[in-house]
Tab-separated table of C-alpha atoms and ligand atoms in Angstrom:
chain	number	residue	atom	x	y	z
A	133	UNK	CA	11.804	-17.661	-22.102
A	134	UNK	CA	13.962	-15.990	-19.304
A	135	UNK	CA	12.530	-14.880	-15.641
A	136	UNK	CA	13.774	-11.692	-14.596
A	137	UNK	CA	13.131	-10.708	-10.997
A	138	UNK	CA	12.637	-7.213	-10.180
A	139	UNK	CA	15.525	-5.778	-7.965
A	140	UNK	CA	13.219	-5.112	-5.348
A	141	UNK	CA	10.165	-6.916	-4.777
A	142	UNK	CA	7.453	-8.126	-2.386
A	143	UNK	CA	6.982	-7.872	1.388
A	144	UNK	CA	7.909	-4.482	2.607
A	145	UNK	CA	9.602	-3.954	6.275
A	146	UNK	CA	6.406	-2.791	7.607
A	147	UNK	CA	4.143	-5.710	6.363
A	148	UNK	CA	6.915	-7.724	7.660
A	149	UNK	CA	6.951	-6.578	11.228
A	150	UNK	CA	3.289	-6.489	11.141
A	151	UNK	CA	3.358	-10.191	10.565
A	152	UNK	CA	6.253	-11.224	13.426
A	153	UNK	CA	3.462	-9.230	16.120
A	154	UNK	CA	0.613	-11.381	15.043
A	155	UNK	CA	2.890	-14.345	14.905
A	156	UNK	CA	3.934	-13.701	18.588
A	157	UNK	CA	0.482	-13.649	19.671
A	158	UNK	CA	-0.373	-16.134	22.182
A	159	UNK	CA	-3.846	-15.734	22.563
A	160	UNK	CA	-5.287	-14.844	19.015
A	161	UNK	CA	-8.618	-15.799	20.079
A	162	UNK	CA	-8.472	-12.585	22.254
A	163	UNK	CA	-7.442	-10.350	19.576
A	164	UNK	CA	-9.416	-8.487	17.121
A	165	UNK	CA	-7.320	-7.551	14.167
A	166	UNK	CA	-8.927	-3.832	12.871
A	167	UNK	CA	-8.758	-3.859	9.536
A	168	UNK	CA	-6.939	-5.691	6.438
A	169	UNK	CA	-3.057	-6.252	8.039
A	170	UNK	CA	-2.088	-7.677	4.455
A	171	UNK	CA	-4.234	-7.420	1.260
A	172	UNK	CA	-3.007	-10.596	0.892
A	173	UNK	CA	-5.744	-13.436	1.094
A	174	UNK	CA	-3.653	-16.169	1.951
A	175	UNK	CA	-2.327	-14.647	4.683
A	176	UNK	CA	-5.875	-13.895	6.022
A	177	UNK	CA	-6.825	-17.145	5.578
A	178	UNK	CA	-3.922	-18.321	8.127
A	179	UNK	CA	-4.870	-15.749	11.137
A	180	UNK	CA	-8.113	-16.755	10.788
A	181	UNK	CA	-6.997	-20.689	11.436
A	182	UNK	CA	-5.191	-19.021	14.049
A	183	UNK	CA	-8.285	-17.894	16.002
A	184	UNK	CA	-7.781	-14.108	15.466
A	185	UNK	CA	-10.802	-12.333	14.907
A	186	UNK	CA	-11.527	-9.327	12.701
A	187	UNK	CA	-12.893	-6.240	11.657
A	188	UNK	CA	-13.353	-5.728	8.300
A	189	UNK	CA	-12.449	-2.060	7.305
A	190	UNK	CA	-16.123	-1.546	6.848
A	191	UNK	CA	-16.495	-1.754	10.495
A	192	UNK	CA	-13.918	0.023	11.768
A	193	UNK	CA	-15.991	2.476	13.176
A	194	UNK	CA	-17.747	-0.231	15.791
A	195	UNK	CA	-15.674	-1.049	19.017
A	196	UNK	CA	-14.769	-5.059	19.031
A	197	UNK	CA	-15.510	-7.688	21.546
A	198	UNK	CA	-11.995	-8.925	22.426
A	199	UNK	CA	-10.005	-7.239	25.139
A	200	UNK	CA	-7.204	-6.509	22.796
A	201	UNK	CA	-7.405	-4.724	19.218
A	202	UNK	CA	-4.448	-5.308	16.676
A	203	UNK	CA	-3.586	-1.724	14.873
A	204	UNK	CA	-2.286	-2.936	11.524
A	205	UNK	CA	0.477	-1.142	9.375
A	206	UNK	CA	-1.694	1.047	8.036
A	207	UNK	CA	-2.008	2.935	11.134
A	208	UNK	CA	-4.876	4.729	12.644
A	209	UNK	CA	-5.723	8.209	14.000
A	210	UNK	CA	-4.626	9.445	17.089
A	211	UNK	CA	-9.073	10.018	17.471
A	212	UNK	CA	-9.744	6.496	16.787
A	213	UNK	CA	-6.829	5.276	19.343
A	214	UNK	CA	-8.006	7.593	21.942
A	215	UNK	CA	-11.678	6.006	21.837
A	216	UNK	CA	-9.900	2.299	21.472
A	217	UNK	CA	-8.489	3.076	24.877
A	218	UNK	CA	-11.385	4.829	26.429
A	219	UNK	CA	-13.121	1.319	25.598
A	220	UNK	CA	-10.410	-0.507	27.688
A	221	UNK	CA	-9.060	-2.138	24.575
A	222	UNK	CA	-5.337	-2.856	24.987
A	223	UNK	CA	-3.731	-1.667	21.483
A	224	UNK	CA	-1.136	-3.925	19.842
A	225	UNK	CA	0.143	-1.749	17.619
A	226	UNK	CA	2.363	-2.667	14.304
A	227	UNK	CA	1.828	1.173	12.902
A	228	UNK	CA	4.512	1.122	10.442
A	229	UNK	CA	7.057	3.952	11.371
A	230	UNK	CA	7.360	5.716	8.345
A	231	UNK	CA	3.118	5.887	8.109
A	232	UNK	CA	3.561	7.553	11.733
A	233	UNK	CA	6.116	9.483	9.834
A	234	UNK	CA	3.243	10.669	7.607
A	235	UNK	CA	0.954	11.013	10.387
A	236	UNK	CA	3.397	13.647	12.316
A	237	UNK	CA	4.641	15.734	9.123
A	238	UNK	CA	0.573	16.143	8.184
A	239	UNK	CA	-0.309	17.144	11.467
A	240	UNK	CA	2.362	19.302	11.795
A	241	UNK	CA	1.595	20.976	8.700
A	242	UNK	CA	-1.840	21.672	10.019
A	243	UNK	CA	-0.751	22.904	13.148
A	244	UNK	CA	1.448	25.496	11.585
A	245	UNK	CA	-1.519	26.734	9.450
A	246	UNK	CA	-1.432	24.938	6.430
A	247	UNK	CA	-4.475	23.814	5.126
A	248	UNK	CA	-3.618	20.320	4.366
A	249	UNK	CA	-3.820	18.244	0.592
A	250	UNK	CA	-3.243	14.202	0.929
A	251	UNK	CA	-2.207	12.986	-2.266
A	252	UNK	CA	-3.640	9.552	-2.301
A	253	UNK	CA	-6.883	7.410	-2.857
A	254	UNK	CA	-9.641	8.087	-0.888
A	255	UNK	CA	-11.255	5.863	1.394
A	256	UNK	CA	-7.951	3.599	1.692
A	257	UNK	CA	-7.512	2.760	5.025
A	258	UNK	CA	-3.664	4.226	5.407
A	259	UNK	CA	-5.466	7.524	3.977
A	260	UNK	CA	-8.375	7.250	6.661
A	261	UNK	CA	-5.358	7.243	9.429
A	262	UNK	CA	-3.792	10.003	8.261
A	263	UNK	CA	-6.667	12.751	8.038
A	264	UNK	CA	-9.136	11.097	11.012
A	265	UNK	CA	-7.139	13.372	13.118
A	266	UNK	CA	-7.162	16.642	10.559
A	267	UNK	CA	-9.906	19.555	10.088
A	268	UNK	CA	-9.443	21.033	6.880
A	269	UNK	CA	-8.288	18.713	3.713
A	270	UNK	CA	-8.760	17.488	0.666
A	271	UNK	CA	-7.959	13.934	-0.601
A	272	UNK	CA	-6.692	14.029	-4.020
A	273	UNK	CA	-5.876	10.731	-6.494
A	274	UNK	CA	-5.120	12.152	-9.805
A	275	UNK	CA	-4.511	15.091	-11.930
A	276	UNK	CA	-7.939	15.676	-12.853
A	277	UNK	CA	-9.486	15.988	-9.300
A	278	UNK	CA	-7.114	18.671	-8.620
A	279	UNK	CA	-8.516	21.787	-7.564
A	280	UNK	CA	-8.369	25.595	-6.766
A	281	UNK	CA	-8.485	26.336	-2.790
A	282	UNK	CA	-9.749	29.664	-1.091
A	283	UNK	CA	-6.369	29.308	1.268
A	284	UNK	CA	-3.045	30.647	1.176
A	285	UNK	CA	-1.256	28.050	2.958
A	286	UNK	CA	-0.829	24.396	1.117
A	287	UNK	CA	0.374	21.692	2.571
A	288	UNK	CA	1.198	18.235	0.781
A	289	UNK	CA	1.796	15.182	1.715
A	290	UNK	CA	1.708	11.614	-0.149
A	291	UNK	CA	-0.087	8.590	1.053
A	292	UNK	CA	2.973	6.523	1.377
A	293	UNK	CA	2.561	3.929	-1.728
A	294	UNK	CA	1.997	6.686	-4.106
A	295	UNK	CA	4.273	6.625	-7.439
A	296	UNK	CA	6.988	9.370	-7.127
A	297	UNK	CA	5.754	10.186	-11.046
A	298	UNK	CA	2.081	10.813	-9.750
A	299	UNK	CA	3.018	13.131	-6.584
A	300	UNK	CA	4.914	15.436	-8.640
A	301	UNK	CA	2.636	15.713	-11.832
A	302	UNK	CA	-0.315	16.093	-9.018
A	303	UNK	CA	2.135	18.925	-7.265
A	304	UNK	CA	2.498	20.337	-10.813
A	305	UNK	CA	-0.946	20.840	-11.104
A	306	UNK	CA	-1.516	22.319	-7.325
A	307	UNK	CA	1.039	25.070	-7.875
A	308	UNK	CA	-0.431	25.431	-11.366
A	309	UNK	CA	-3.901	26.374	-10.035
A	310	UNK	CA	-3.020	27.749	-6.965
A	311	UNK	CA	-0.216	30.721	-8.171
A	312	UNK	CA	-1.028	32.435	-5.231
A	313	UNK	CA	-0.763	30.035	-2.311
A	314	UNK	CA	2.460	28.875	-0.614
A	315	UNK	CA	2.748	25.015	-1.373
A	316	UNK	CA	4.400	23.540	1.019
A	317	UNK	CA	5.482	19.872	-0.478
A	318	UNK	CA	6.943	17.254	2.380
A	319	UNK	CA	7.681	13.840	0.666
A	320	UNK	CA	6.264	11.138	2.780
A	321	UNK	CA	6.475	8.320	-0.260
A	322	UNK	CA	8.147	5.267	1.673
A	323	UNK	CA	11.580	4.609	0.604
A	324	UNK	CA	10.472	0.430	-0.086
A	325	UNK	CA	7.363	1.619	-2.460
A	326	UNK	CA	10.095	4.137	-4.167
A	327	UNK	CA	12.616	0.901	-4.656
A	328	UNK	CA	10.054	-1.209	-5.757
A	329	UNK	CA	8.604	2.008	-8.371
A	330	UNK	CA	12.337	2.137	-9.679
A	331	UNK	CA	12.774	-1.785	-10.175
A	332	UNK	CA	9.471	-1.997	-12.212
A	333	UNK	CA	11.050	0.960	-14.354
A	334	UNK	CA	14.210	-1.166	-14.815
A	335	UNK	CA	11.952	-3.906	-15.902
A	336	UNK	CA	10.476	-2.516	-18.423
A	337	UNK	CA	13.656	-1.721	-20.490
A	338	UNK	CA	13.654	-5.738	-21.196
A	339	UNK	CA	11.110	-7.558	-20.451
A	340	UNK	CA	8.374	-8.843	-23.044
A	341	UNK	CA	5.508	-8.797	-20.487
A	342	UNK	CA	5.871	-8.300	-16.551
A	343	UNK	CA	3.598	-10.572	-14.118
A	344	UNK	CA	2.664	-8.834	-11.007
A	345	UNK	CA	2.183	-11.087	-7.899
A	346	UNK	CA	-0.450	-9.915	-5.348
A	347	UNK	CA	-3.851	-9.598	-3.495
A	348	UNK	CA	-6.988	-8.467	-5.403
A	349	UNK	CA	-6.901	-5.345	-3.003
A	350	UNK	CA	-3.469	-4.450	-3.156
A	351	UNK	CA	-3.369	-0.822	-4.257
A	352	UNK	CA	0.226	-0.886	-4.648
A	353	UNK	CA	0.433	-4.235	-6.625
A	354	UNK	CA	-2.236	-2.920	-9.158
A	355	UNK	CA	-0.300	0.502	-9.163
A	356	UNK	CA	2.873	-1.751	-10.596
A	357	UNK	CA	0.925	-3.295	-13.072
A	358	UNK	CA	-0.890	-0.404	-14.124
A	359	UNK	CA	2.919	1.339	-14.051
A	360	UNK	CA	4.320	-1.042	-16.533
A	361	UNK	CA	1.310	-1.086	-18.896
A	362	UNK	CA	1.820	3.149	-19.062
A	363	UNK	CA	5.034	2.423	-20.079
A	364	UNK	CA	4.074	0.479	-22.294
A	365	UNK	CA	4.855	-3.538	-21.676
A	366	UNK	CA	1.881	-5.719	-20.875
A	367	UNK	CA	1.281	-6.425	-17.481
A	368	UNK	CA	-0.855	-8.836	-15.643
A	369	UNK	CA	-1.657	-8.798	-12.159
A	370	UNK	CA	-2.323	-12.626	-10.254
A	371	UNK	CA	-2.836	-13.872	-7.085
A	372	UNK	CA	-0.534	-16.808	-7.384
A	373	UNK	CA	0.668	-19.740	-10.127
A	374	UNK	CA	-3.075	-20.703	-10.519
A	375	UNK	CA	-3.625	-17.353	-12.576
A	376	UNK	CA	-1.199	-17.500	-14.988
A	377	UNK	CA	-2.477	-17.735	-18.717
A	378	UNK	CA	0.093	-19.398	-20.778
A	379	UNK	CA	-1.518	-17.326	-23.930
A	380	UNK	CA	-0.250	-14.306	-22.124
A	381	UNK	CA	3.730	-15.518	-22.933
A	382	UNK	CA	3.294	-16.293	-27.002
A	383	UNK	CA	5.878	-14.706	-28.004
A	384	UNK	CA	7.675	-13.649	-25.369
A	385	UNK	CA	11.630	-13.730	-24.605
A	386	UNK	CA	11.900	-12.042	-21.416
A	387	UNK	CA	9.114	-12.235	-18.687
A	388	UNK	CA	9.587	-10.042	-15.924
A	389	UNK	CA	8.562	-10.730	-12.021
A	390	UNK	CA	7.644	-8.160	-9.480
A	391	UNK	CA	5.029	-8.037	-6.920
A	392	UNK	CA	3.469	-5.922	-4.210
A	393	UNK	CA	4.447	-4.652	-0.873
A	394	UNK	CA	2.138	-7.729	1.189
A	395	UNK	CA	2.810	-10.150	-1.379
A	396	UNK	CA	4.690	-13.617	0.693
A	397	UNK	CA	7.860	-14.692	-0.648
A	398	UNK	CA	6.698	-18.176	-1.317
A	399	UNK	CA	4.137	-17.125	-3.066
A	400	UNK	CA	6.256	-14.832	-5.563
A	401	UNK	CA	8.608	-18.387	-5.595
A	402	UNK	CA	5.332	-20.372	-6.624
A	403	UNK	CA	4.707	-18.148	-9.404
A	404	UNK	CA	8.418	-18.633	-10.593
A	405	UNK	CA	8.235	-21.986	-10.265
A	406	UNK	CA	4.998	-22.034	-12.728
A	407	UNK	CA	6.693	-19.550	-15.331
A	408	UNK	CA	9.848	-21.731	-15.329
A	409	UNK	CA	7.706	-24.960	-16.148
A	410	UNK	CA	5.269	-22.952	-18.419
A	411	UNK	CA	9.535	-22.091	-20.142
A	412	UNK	CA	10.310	-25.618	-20.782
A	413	UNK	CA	6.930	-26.883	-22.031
A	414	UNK	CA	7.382	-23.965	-24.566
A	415	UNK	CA	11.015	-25.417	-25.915
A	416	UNK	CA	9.274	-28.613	-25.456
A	417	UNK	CA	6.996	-28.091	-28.207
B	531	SF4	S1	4.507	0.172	2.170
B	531	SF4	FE1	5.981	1.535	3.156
B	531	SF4	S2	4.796	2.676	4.668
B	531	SF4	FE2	3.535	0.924	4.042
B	531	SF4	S3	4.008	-0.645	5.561
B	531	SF4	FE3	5.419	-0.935	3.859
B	531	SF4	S4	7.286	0.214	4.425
B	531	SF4	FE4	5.619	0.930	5.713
């Protein structure tokens, strides 16, 4: 059985810079992390040895304790900032840049007169960030929730993560029941989610079955897995090597390894580890 590692794979930039801030913290105690930094549950498990506290995205809305409040990634609206501060919270912020990218080009939009469509899953927290600061939008996650609007003005944007292949089939289907409207389409997909989109298609031109490494949450690891499976090889997402179903490789030549954007690299080394034993008990037999 041979591993193939995707091209691209695994902690993005942002994630990664997100990580180095909370590492630098001296004083976790004091620090209320708002929000999910990773989906990753490992990780979570660390910062709270650490001492950091948290607020789970559920409670977003309430104003913590500590003195300072960690802004993860996923960013937050400019609204929700504002009332941090007017709460004397100092902000450590690790807003990814190209979310803030996002941010600007959907306000923007808006302020030119556009009412504005998010493609994207509702309710995500990156998604939350990006129209908490908006008056008129829609939030829309596939094809079929597309929808006709009384406006004349569309503006799109992507929640970053989204699949380059479900933007433009959603886009297809704005313009499509909207003939009248100006859609306006600014492409605010991240350039690491496109990589890692692209990699998973390279995958799948070989491999037998693809293992996707990452957090039960992680919208983009499931979007990999579910990726693969559409095009048609069998895909199975796990947290780490404890997951893995030897069943799942009988028959298979060529097993392919990606995994999502807050996945760790040790952990995506701990699940190669486990295929490459799982290989030799296999010729073993
Ligand atoms: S997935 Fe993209 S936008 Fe999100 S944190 Fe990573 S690099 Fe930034």
């Amino acid at each position: 059985m041979r591993i193939l590692r995707a091209e691209a794979m695994g902690l993005c930039f942002g994630v990664r810079d997100a990580l180095d801030l909370a590492a630098e913290q001296t004083r976790p105690a004091d620090v209320t992390i708002h929000g999910e930094l990773v989906h990753n549950e490992t990780v979570l498990e660390r910062l709270s040895q650490r001492g950091f506290r948290f607020a789970p995205e559920a409670r977003r809305e309430q104003v913590p304790e500590t003195d300072a409040v960690f802004v993860t990634a996923h960013g937050i609206s400019d609204r929700a900032r504002e009332r941090l501060v007017r709460h004397g919270k100092q902000l450590i912020d690790s807003t990814c840049p190209l979310v803030r990218r996002a941010h600007g080009t959907a306000k923007q939009l808006s302020d030119d007169g556009y009412f504005v469509i998010v493609i994207g899953k509702p309710g995500h927290v990156e998604v939350r960030g990006l129209i908490g600061d908006l008056q008129r939008y829609d939030v829309v996650p596939s094809v079929e929730r597309v929808a006709h609007y009384a406006h004349p003005r569309l503006g799109v944007v992507c929640q970053t993560t989204t699949p380059e292949t479900t933007a433009a089939e959603i886009l297809a289907r704005i313009r499509a029941l909207n003939p009248d409207a100006e859609v306006r389409f600014i492409d605010t997909i991240c350039e690491p989610t496109r990589q890692r989109v692209h990699a998973v298609e390279e995958l799948v031109q070989t491999a037998d079955v693809i293992i996707v490494v990452g957090g039960v949450n992680s919208n983009n690891t499931a979007q990999l897995a579910r990726m693969s499976r559409e095009r048609g090889v069998d895909a199975h997402h796990v947290q780490g090597p404890d997951d893995l179903d030897p069943a799942w490789f009988d028959p298979a030549d060529v097993v392919g390894l990606t995994a999502g954007t807050s996945t760790l690299d040790e952990t995506i080394d701990a699940v190669e580890d486990a295929l490459r034993q799982l290989s030799r008990a296999g010729r073993a037999r």
